[in-house]
């Protein structure tokens, strides 16, 4: 199964991608996670992405597209993948089409997880992430333990720099201008599947499974 997950920042793409990856037995590929891992290791890629991420802007396409191409060429993607956070503008969607064509495959579906701005802001501002394993928590919906240590790996739980309110506003603006057109793009291709992302995470998962 070859899937793209679309939707505004904080809607639950990562949350659903982790579950779908387990369920379908295909890798979860998140460009945001790849940039954050690179930054944690202080590689050139990570350091070059930092200023864009911290201000809520898109990392330039010449960096991002090559990164995704390399990842999709990895043999573990031969049975499928779940892309989360890519494509994020129409140029990336066109590039993805070319990459998949060169690999002799195509997308099965683009799943659009939809929710209103109030809900996504609440989800983002309450989010906490584990430094060690990337597990995601939420201060209200899925609170981390009080000692601030991840129950899965013992890692430190922190708040993403770009989850500050002013950066969140910029991310939503960028989403509207550049990423929303990608939803229309896949509608035009005929593979768009829309689910209501305002439900709880189990219900959103069930809705996605039933659609694909
Ligand atoms: P990225 O990491 O992709 O961030 P994003 O798209 O803004 O999305 P988020 O990760 O914030 O949200 P999510 O939808 O994954 O929500 P989550 O599951 O965590 O990108 C970050 C930056 O990297 C970009 O700004 C850009 O600079 C750069 N970048 C990345 N990809 C790029 C690209 N292709 N091109 C250029 N630049 C790129 O859920 C959020 C919270 O809500 C969590 O706390 C979770 O527990 C909770 N939650 C989830 N679902 C539910 C539910 N149903 N009910 C209640 N709570 C829920
Ligand atoms: Mg995410
Ligand atoms: Zn952890």
PDB file of C-alpha atoms and ligand atoms in Angstrom:
ATOM      1  CA  UNK A   1       0.000   0.000   0.000  1.00  0.00           C
ATOM      2  CA  UNK A   2       1.397   3.388  -1.058  1.00  0.00           C
ATOM      3  CA  UNK A   3      -0.207   6.233   0.849  1.00  0.00           C
ATOM      4  CA  UNK A   4       0.191   9.958   1.329  1.00  0.00           C
ATOM      5  CA  UNK A   5      -1.288  11.568   4.473  1.00  0.00           C
ATOM      6  CA  UNK A   6      -2.377  15.180   4.035  1.00  0.00           C
ATOM      7  CA  UNK A   7      -3.785  17.701   6.464  1.00  0.00           C
ATOM      8  CA  UNK A   8      -3.011  20.806   8.500  1.00  0.00           C
ATOM      9  CA  UNK A   9      -0.221  20.931  11.094  1.00  0.00           C
ATOM     10  CA  UNK A  10      -1.276  19.130  14.266  1.00  0.00           C
ATOM     11  CA  UNK A  11      -4.248  17.298  12.751  1.00  0.00           C
ATOM     12  CA  UNK A  12      -2.767  13.884  13.596  1.00  0.00           C
ATOM     13  CA  UNK A  13      -0.809  12.783  10.496  1.00  0.00           C
ATOM     14  CA  UNK A  14       2.078  11.423  12.568  1.00  0.00           C
ATOM     15  CA  UNK A  15      -0.284   9.770  15.060  1.00  0.00           C
ATOM     16  CA  UNK A  16      -2.139   7.933  12.300  1.00  0.00           C
ATOM     17  CA  UNK A  17       0.991   7.174  10.253  1.00  0.00           C
ATOM     18  CA  UNK A  18       2.562   5.291  13.184  1.00  0.00           C
ATOM     19  CA  UNK A  19      -0.567   3.165  13.583  1.00  0.00           C
ATOM     20  CA  UNK A  20      -1.001   2.540   9.866  1.00  0.00           C
ATOM     21  CA  UNK A  21       2.655   1.606   9.514  1.00  0.00           C
ATOM     22  CA  UNK A  22       2.256  -1.113  12.177  1.00  0.00           C
ATOM     23  CA  UNK A  23      -1.013  -2.290  10.750  1.00  0.00           C
ATOM     24  CA  UNK A  24       0.091  -2.432   7.112  1.00  0.00           C
ATOM     25  CA  UNK A  25       3.721  -3.441   7.712  1.00  0.00           C
ATOM     26  CA  UNK A  26       5.174  -0.641   5.569  1.00  0.00           C
ATOM     27  CA  UNK A  27       7.566   2.152   6.612  1.00  0.00           C
ATOM     28  CA  UNK A  28       6.407   5.517   7.948  1.00  0.00           C
ATOM     29  CA  UNK A  29       8.279   8.300   6.185  1.00  0.00           C
ATOM     30  CA  UNK A  30       7.946  11.723   7.819  1.00  0.00           C
ATOM     31  CA  UNK A  31      10.048  14.501   6.311  1.00  0.00           C
ATOM     32  CA  UNK A  32       9.593  16.534   9.518  1.00  0.00           C
ATOM     33  CA  UNK A  33      10.970  13.628  11.603  1.00  0.00           C
ATOM     34  CA  UNK A  34      13.862  13.177   9.140  1.00  0.00           C
ATOM     35  CA  UNK A  35      14.818  16.859   9.493  1.00  0.00           C
ATOM     36  CA  UNK A  36      14.508  16.712  13.309  1.00  0.00           C
ATOM     37  CA  UNK A  37      16.690  13.559  13.469  1.00  0.00           C
ATOM     38  CA  UNK A  38      19.281  15.205  11.222  1.00  0.00           C
ATOM     39  CA  UNK A  39      19.264  18.266  13.441  1.00  0.00           C
ATOM     40  CA  UNK A  40      19.681  16.191  16.613  1.00  0.00           C
ATOM     41  CA  UNK A  41      22.804  14.676  14.999  1.00  0.00           C
ATOM     42  CA  UNK A  42      23.926  18.160  13.892  1.00  0.00           C
ATOM     43  CA  UNK A  43      24.408  17.074  10.270  1.00  0.00           C
ATOM     44  CA  UNK A  44      24.634  19.667   7.458  1.00  0.00           C
ATOM     45  CA  UNK A  45      21.107  18.707   6.375  1.00  0.00           C
ATOM     46  CA  UNK A  46      19.718  19.254   9.868  1.00  0.00           C
ATOM     47  CA  UNK A  47      21.485  22.552  10.382  1.00  0.00           C
ATOM     48  CA  UNK A  48      20.340  23.856   6.990  1.00  0.00           C
ATOM     49  CA  UNK A  49      16.703  22.911   7.763  1.00  0.00           C
ATOM     50  CA  UNK A  50      16.687  24.435  11.253  1.00  0.00           C
ATOM     51  CA  UNK A  51      16.049  28.084  10.412  1.00  0.00           C
ATOM     52  CA  UNK A  52      13.121  27.182   8.144  1.00  0.00           C
ATOM     53  CA  UNK A  53      11.554  24.806  10.646  1.00  0.00           C
ATOM     54  CA  UNK A  54      11.933  27.144  13.611  1.00  0.00           C
ATOM     55  CA  UNK A  55      10.170  29.932  11.700  1.00  0.00           C
ATOM     56  CA  UNK A  56       7.435  27.672  10.278  1.00  0.00           C
ATOM     57  CA  UNK A  57       8.549  28.016   6.647  1.00  0.00           C
ATOM     58  CA  UNK A  58       9.059  25.164   4.176  1.00  0.00           C
ATOM     59  CA  UNK A  59      12.563  23.780   3.750  1.00  0.00           C
ATOM     60  CA  UNK A  60      13.562  24.468   0.097  1.00  0.00           C
ATOM     61  CA  UNK A  61      12.430  21.840  -2.407  1.00  0.00           C
ATOM     62  CA  UNK A  62      15.925  21.078  -3.724  1.00  0.00           C
ATOM     63  CA  UNK A  63      16.772  19.717  -0.276  1.00  0.00           C
ATOM     64  CA  UNK A  64      13.496  17.962   0.484  1.00  0.00           C
ATOM     65  CA  UNK A  65      12.826  16.247  -2.838  1.00  0.00           C
ATOM     66  CA  UNK A  66      16.277  14.614  -3.006  1.00  0.00           C
ATOM     67  CA  UNK A  67      15.889  13.387   0.550  1.00  0.00           C
ATOM     68  CA  UNK A  68      12.543  11.736  -0.233  1.00  0.00           C
ATOM     69  CA  UNK A  69      13.829  10.263  -3.490  1.00  0.00           C
ATOM     70  CA  UNK A  70      16.720   8.560  -1.667  1.00  0.00           C
ATOM     71  CA  UNK A  71      14.368   7.267   1.003  1.00  0.00           C
ATOM     72  CA  UNK A  72      11.821   5.841  -1.467  1.00  0.00           C
ATOM     73  CA  UNK A  73      14.589   4.086  -3.405  1.00  0.00           C
ATOM     74  CA  UNK A  74      15.440   2.117  -0.269  1.00  0.00           C
ATOM     75  CA  UNK A  75      14.420  -1.560  -0.660  1.00  0.00           C
ATOM     76  CA  UNK A  76      12.221  -1.439   2.465  1.00  0.00           C
ATOM     77  CA  UNK A  77       9.770   0.713   0.451  1.00  0.00           C
ATOM     78  CA  UNK A  78       9.281  -1.919  -2.252  1.00  0.00           C
ATOM     79  CA  UNK A  79       6.066  -3.187  -0.615  1.00  0.00           C
ATOM     80  CA  UNK A  80       4.758   0.286   0.099  1.00  0.00           C
ATOM     81  CA  UNK A  81       5.091   3.286   2.424  1.00  0.00           C
ATOM     82  CA  UNK A  82       3.177   5.947   4.302  1.00  0.00           C
ATOM     83  CA  UNK A  83       4.337   9.456   3.494  1.00  0.00           C
ATOM     84  CA  UNK A  84       3.603  12.020   6.226  1.00  0.00           C
ATOM     85  CA  UNK A  85       4.338  15.709   5.586  1.00  0.00           C
ATOM     86  CA  UNK A  86       5.302  15.218   1.943  1.00  0.00           C
ATOM     87  CA  UNK A  87       4.239  16.411  -0.606  1.00  0.00           C
ATOM     88  CA  UNK A  88       3.680  19.833   0.874  1.00  0.00           C
ATOM     89  CA  UNK A  89       3.281  21.887  -2.290  1.00  0.00           C
ATOM     90  CA  UNK A  90       2.266  21.111  -5.862  1.00  0.00           C
ATOM     91  CA  UNK A  91       5.885  21.023  -7.086  1.00  0.00           C
ATOM     92  CA  UNK A  92       6.615  18.282  -4.528  1.00  0.00           C
ATOM     93  CA  UNK A  93       3.512  16.383  -5.681  1.00  0.00           C
ATOM     94  CA  UNK A  94       4.741  16.533  -9.292  1.00  0.00           C
ATOM     95  CA  UNK A  95       8.214  15.429  -8.177  1.00  0.00           C
ATOM     96  CA  UNK A  96       6.725  12.501  -6.257  1.00  0.00           C
ATOM     97  CA  UNK A  97       4.841  11.409  -9.341  1.00  0.00           C
ATOM     98  CA  UNK A  98       8.112  11.332 -11.311  1.00  0.00           C
ATOM     99  CA  UNK A  99       9.995   9.456  -8.577  1.00  0.00           C
ATOM    100  CA  UNK A 100       7.294   6.786  -8.354  1.00  0.00           C
ATOM    101  CA  UNK A 101       7.109   6.507 -12.134  1.00  0.00           C
ATOM    102  CA  UNK A 102      10.858   5.851 -12.285  1.00  0.00           C
ATOM    103  CA  UNK A 103      10.314   3.089  -9.708  1.00  0.00           C
ATOM    104  CA  UNK A 104       7.451   1.649 -11.773  1.00  0.00           C
ATOM    105  CA  UNK A 105       4.787   2.202  -9.088  1.00  0.00           C
ATOM    106  CA  UNK A 106       2.034   4.693  -8.214  1.00  0.00           C
ATOM    107  CA  UNK A 107       0.091   5.959  -5.195  1.00  0.00           C
ATOM    108  CA  UNK A 108      -2.951   4.004  -4.001  1.00  0.00           C
ATOM    109  CA  UNK A 109      -4.511   6.917  -2.128  1.00  0.00           C
ATOM    110  CA  UNK A 110      -3.979  10.380  -0.702  1.00  0.00           C
ATOM    111  CA  UNK A 111      -5.754  10.486   2.665  1.00  0.00           C
ATOM    112  CA  UNK A 112      -6.799  13.978   3.720  1.00  0.00           C
ATOM    113  CA  UNK A 113      -7.323  14.287   7.479  1.00  0.00           C
ATOM    114  CA  UNK A 114      -9.499  17.329   7.969  1.00  0.00           C
ATOM    115  CA  UNK A 115     -10.130  19.400  11.128  1.00  0.00           C
ATOM    116  CA  UNK A 116     -10.913  23.032  11.952  1.00  0.00           C
ATOM    117  CA  UNK A 117      -8.249  25.531  13.082  1.00  0.00           C
ATOM    118  CA  UNK A 118      -9.333  25.618  16.754  1.00  0.00           C
ATOM    119  CA  UNK A 119      -8.871  21.874  17.093  1.00  0.00           C
ATOM    120  CA  UNK A 120      -5.481  21.764  15.415  1.00  0.00           C
ATOM    121  CA  UNK A 121      -4.158  24.657  17.519  1.00  0.00           C
ATOM    122  CA  UNK A 122      -5.268  22.840  20.697  1.00  0.00           C
ATOM    123  CA  UNK A 123      -3.556  19.658  19.533  1.00  0.00           C
ATOM    124  CA  UNK A 124      -0.311  21.403  18.635  1.00  0.00           C
ATOM    125  CA  UNK A 125       0.027  23.533  21.748  1.00  0.00           C
ATOM    126  CA  UNK A 126      -0.622  20.506  24.014  1.00  0.00           C
ATOM    127  CA  UNK A 127       1.764  18.207  22.131  1.00  0.00           C
ATOM    128  CA  UNK A 128       4.896  16.814  23.790  1.00  0.00           C
ATOM    129  CA  UNK A 129       7.424  14.573  22.034  1.00  0.00           C
ATOM    130  CA  UNK A 130      10.023  12.043  23.246  1.00  0.00           C
ATOM    131  CA  UNK A 131      13.586  12.972  22.340  1.00  0.00           C
ATOM    132  CA  UNK A 132      14.616   9.308  22.325  1.00  0.00           C
ATOM    133  CA  UNK A 133      11.961   7.466  20.279  1.00  0.00           C
ATOM    134  CA  UNK A 134       9.763  10.251  18.850  1.00  0.00           C
ATOM    135  CA  UNK A 135       6.631   9.022  20.680  1.00  0.00           C
ATOM    136  CA  UNK A 136       3.991  11.746  20.793  1.00  0.00           C
ATOM    137  CA  UNK A 137       1.969  12.727  23.867  1.00  0.00           C
ATOM    138  CA  UNK A 138      -0.650  15.372  24.581  1.00  0.00           C
ATOM    139  CA  UNK A 139      -1.088  17.233  27.867  1.00  0.00           C
ATOM    140  CA  UNK A 140      -4.878  16.647  27.782  1.00  0.00           C
ATOM    141  CA  UNK A 141      -5.593  13.736  25.431  1.00  0.00           C
ATOM    142  CA  UNK A 142      -2.633  11.472  26.193  1.00  0.00           C
ATOM    143  CA  UNK A 143      -0.619  12.952  29.082  1.00  0.00           C
ATOM    144  CA  UNK A 144       3.034  11.956  29.596  1.00  0.00           C
ATOM    145  CA  UNK A 145       4.139  10.791  33.077  1.00  0.00           C
ATOM    146  CA  UNK A 146       4.874  13.524  35.608  1.00  0.00           C
ATOM    147  CA  UNK A 147       8.593  12.726  35.803  1.00  0.00           C
ATOM    148  CA  UNK A 148       8.932  13.848  32.159  1.00  0.00           C
ATOM    149  CA  UNK A 149      10.466  10.535  31.060  1.00  0.00           C
ATOM    150  CA  UNK A 150       9.097   8.482  28.163  1.00  0.00           C
ATOM    151  CA  UNK A 151       7.547   5.184  29.388  1.00  0.00           C
ATOM    152  CA  UNK A 152       8.603   3.505  26.129  1.00  0.00           C
ATOM    153  CA  UNK A 153      12.323   4.352  26.147  1.00  0.00           C
ATOM    154  CA  UNK A 154      13.136   6.540  29.181  1.00  0.00           C
ATOM    155  CA  UNK A 155      13.935   9.498  26.872  1.00  0.00           C
ATOM    156  CA  UNK A 156      13.321  13.118  27.810  1.00  0.00           C
ATOM    157  CA  UNK A 157       9.918  14.498  26.807  1.00  0.00           C
ATOM    158  CA  UNK A 158      10.028  18.009  25.325  1.00  0.00           C
ATOM    159  CA  UNK A 159       7.985  20.570  23.403  1.00  0.00           C
ATOM    160  CA  UNK A 160       8.920  21.205  19.744  1.00  0.00           C
ATOM    161  CA  UNK A 161      10.388  24.686  19.140  1.00  0.00           C
ATOM    162  CA  UNK A 162       7.946  25.215  16.257  1.00  0.00           C
ATOM    163  CA  UNK A 163       4.962  24.465  18.515  1.00  0.00           C
ATOM    164  CA  UNK A 164       5.162  27.987  20.010  1.00  0.00           C
ATOM    165  CA  UNK A 165       2.066  30.015  19.251  1.00  0.00           C
ATOM    166  CA  UNK A 166       3.584  32.536  16.804  1.00  0.00           C
ATOM    167  CA  UNK A 167       5.281  29.799  14.775  1.00  0.00           C
ATOM    168  CA  UNK A 168       2.073  27.767  14.742  1.00  0.00           C
ATOM    169  CA  UNK A 169       0.288  30.747  13.177  1.00  0.00           C
ATOM    170  CA  UNK A 170       2.954  30.945  10.435  1.00  0.00           C
ATOM    171  CA  UNK A 171       2.727  27.174   9.804  1.00  0.00           C
ATOM    172  CA  UNK A 172      -1.040  27.440   9.360  1.00  0.00           C
ATOM    173  CA  UNK A 173      -0.549  30.314   6.895  1.00  0.00           C
ATOM    174  CA  UNK A 174       2.006  28.324   4.889  1.00  0.00           C
ATOM    175  CA  UNK A 175      -0.343  25.326   4.948  1.00  0.00           C
ATOM    176  CA  UNK A 176      -3.218  27.361   3.510  1.00  0.00           C
ATOM    177  CA  UNK A 177      -1.146  28.962   0.781  1.00  0.00           C
ATOM    178  CA  UNK A 178       1.031  26.030  -0.343  1.00  0.00           C
ATOM    179  CA  UNK A 179      -0.308  22.708   0.945  1.00  0.00           C
ATOM    180  CA  UNK A 180      -4.079  23.077   0.515  1.00  0.00           C
ATOM    181  CA  UNK A 181      -3.615  23.135  -3.275  1.00  0.00           C
ATOM    182  CA  UNK A 182      -2.099  19.633  -2.939  1.00  0.00           C
ATOM    183  CA  UNK A 183      -5.497  18.411  -1.677  1.00  0.00           C
ATOM    184  CA  UNK A 184      -7.096  19.733  -4.877  1.00  0.00           C
ATOM    185  CA  UNK A 185      -4.272  18.208  -6.898  1.00  0.00           C
ATOM    186  CA  UNK A 186      -5.054  14.682  -5.626  1.00  0.00           C
ATOM    187  CA  UNK A 187      -8.758  15.265  -6.010  1.00  0.00           C
ATOM    188  CA  UNK A 188      -8.007  15.959  -9.682  1.00  0.00           C
ATOM    189  CA  UNK A 189      -5.955  12.754  -9.905  1.00  0.00           C
ATOM    190  CA  UNK A 190      -8.971  10.899  -8.453  1.00  0.00           C
ATOM    191  CA  UNK A 191      -7.257   9.275  -5.441  1.00  0.00           C
ATOM    192  CA  UNK A 192      -8.286  11.689  -2.645  1.00  0.00           C
ATOM    193  CA  UNK A 193      -9.993  10.132   0.407  1.00  0.00           C
ATOM    194  CA  UNK A 194     -11.217  12.567   3.094  1.00  0.00           C
ATOM    195  CA  UNK A 195     -11.688  11.603   6.756  1.00  0.00           C
ATOM    196  CA  UNK A 196     -12.978  13.637   9.677  1.00  0.00           C
ATOM    197  CA  UNK A 197      -9.917  14.281  11.857  1.00  0.00           C
ATOM    198  CA  UNK A 198     -11.939  15.816  14.702  1.00  0.00           C
ATOM    199  CA  UNK A 199     -12.892  12.392  16.094  1.00  0.00           C
ATOM    200  CA  UNK A 200     -10.678  10.570  18.581  1.00  0.00           C
ATOM    201  CA  UNK A 201      -7.571   8.882  17.240  1.00  0.00           C
ATOM    202  CA  UNK A 202      -9.051   5.342  17.184  1.00  0.00           C
ATOM    203  CA  UNK A 203     -12.055   6.489  15.191  1.00  0.00           C
ATOM    204  CA  UNK A 204      -9.886   8.370  12.716  1.00  0.00           C
ATOM    205  CA  UNK A 205      -7.802   5.218  12.221  1.00  0.00           C
ATOM    206  CA  UNK A 206     -10.924   3.108  11.652  1.00  0.00           C
ATOM    207  CA  UNK A 207     -12.206   5.634   9.100  1.00  0.00           C
ATOM    208  CA  UNK A 208      -8.911   5.556   7.203  1.00  0.00           C
ATOM    209  CA  UNK A 209      -8.752   1.747   7.196  1.00  0.00           C
ATOM    210  CA  UNK A 210     -12.292   1.475   5.890  1.00  0.00           C
ATOM    211  CA  UNK A 211     -11.507   3.905   3.064  1.00  0.00           C
ATOM    212  CA  UNK A 212      -8.333   2.326   1.825  1.00  0.00           C
TER     213      UNK A 212
HETATM  214  P1  LIG B   1       6.121  18.368  10.310  1.00  0.00           P
HETATM  215  O1  LIG B   1       6.898  17.700  11.361  1.00  0.00           O
HETATM  216  O2  LIG B   1       5.618  17.576   9.170  1.00  0.00           O
HETATM  217  O3  LIG B   1       4.946  19.171  11.006  1.00  0.00           O
HETATM  218  P2  LIG B   1       3.421  19.483  10.549  1.00  0.00           P
HETATM  219  O4  LIG B   1       3.029  19.138   9.180  1.00  0.00           O
HETATM  220  O5  LIG B   1       3.214  20.875  10.957  1.00  0.00           O
HETATM  221  O6  LIG B   1       2.592  18.468  11.293  1.00  0.00           O
HETATM  222  P3  LIG B   1       2.727  18.111  12.771  1.00  0.00           P
HETATM  223  O7  LIG B   1       3.814  17.105  12.953  1.00  0.00           O
HETATM  224  O8  LIG B   1       2.775  19.371  13.592  1.00  0.00           O
HETATM  225  O9  LIG B   1       1.301  17.484  13.069  1.00  0.00           O
HETATM  226  P4  LIG B   1       0.723  16.030  12.833  1.00  0.00           P
HETATM  227  O10 LIG B   1      -0.381  16.143  11.847  1.00  0.00           O
HETATM  228  O11 LIG B   1       1.796  15.016  12.585  1.00  0.00           O
HETATM  229  O12 LIG B   1       0.057  15.796  14.262  1.00  0.00           O
HETATM  230  P5  LIG B   1       0.418  14.764  15.454  1.00  0.00           P
HETATM  231  O13 LIG B   1       0.080  13.376  15.036  1.00  0.00           O
HETATM  232  O14 LIG B   1       1.762  15.023  16.006  1.00  0.00           O
HETATM  233  O15 LIG B   1       6.994  19.559   9.699  1.00  0.00           O
HETATM  234  C1  LIG B   1       7.707  20.457  10.509  1.00  0.00           C
HETATM  235  C2  LIG B   1       8.534  21.405   9.663  1.00  0.00           C
HETATM  236  O16 LIG B   1       9.489  20.668   8.868  1.00  0.00           O
HETATM  237  C3  LIG B   1       7.759  22.237   8.624  1.00  0.00           C
HETATM  238  O17 LIG B   1       7.207  23.394   9.185  1.00  0.00           O
HETATM  239  C4  LIG B   1       8.854  22.520   7.595  1.00  0.00           C
HETATM  240  O18 LIG B   1       9.699  23.552   8.029  1.00  0.00           O
HETATM  241  C5  LIG B   1       9.652  21.225   7.581  1.00  0.00           C
HETATM  242  N1  LIG B   1       9.137  20.268   6.583  1.00  0.00           N
HETATM  243  C6  LIG B   1       8.606  19.031   6.836  1.00  0.00           C
HETATM  244  N2  LIG B   1       8.251  18.429   5.685  1.00  0.00           N
HETATM  245  C7  LIG B   1       8.543  19.294   4.681  1.00  0.00           C
HETATM  246  C8  LIG B   1       8.385  19.270   3.258  1.00  0.00           C
HETATM  247  N3  LIG B   1       7.830  18.208   2.644  1.00  0.00           N
HETATM  248  N4  LIG B   1       8.800  20.330   2.553  1.00  0.00           N
HETATM  249  C9  LIG B   1       9.370  21.406   3.131  1.00  0.00           C
HETATM  250  N5  LIG B   1       9.525  21.512   4.469  1.00  0.00           N
HETATM  251  C10 LIG B   1       9.129  20.473   5.243  1.00  0.00           C
HETATM  252  O19 LIG B   1      -0.701  15.215  16.526  1.00  0.00           O
HETATM  253  C11 LIG B   1      -0.638  16.472  17.166  1.00  0.00           C
HETATM  254  C12 LIG B   1      -1.071  16.328  18.640  1.00  0.00           C
HETATM  255  O20 LIG B   1      -2.448  15.989  18.699  1.00  0.00           O
HETATM  256  C13 LIG B   1      -0.331  15.242  19.404  1.00  0.00           C
HETATM  257  O21 LIG B   1      -0.104  15.680  20.728  1.00  0.00           O
HETATM  258  C14 LIG B   1      -1.278  14.041  19.385  1.00  0.00           C
HETATM  259  O22 LIG B   1      -1.111  13.225  20.522  1.00  0.00           O
HETATM  260  C15 LIG B   1      -2.641  14.729  19.374  1.00  0.00           C
HETATM  261  N6  LIG B   1      -3.645  14.029  18.574  1.00  0.00           N
HETATM  262  C16 LIG B   1      -3.488  13.457  17.337  1.00  0.00           C
HETATM  263  N7  LIG B   1      -4.662  12.944  16.891  1.00  0.00           N
HETATM  264  C17 LIG B   1      -5.579  13.225  17.867  1.00  0.00           C
HETATM  265  C18 LIG B   1      -6.982  12.974  17.975  1.00  0.00           C
HETATM  266  N8  LIG B   1      -7.679  12.347  17.013  1.00  0.00           N
HETATM  267  N9  LIG B   1      -7.611  13.408  19.098  1.00  0.00           N
HETATM  268  C19 LIG B   1      -6.921  14.064  20.081  1.00  0.00           C
HETATM  269  N10 LIG B   1      -5.596  14.320  20.034  1.00  0.00           N
HETATM  270  C20 LIG B   1      -4.930  13.918  18.918  1.00  0.00           C
HETATM  271 MG1  LIG B   2       3.910  15.122  12.495  1.00  0.00          MG
HETATM  272 ZN1  LIG B   3      10.603   7.473  23.979  1.00  0.00          ZN
END
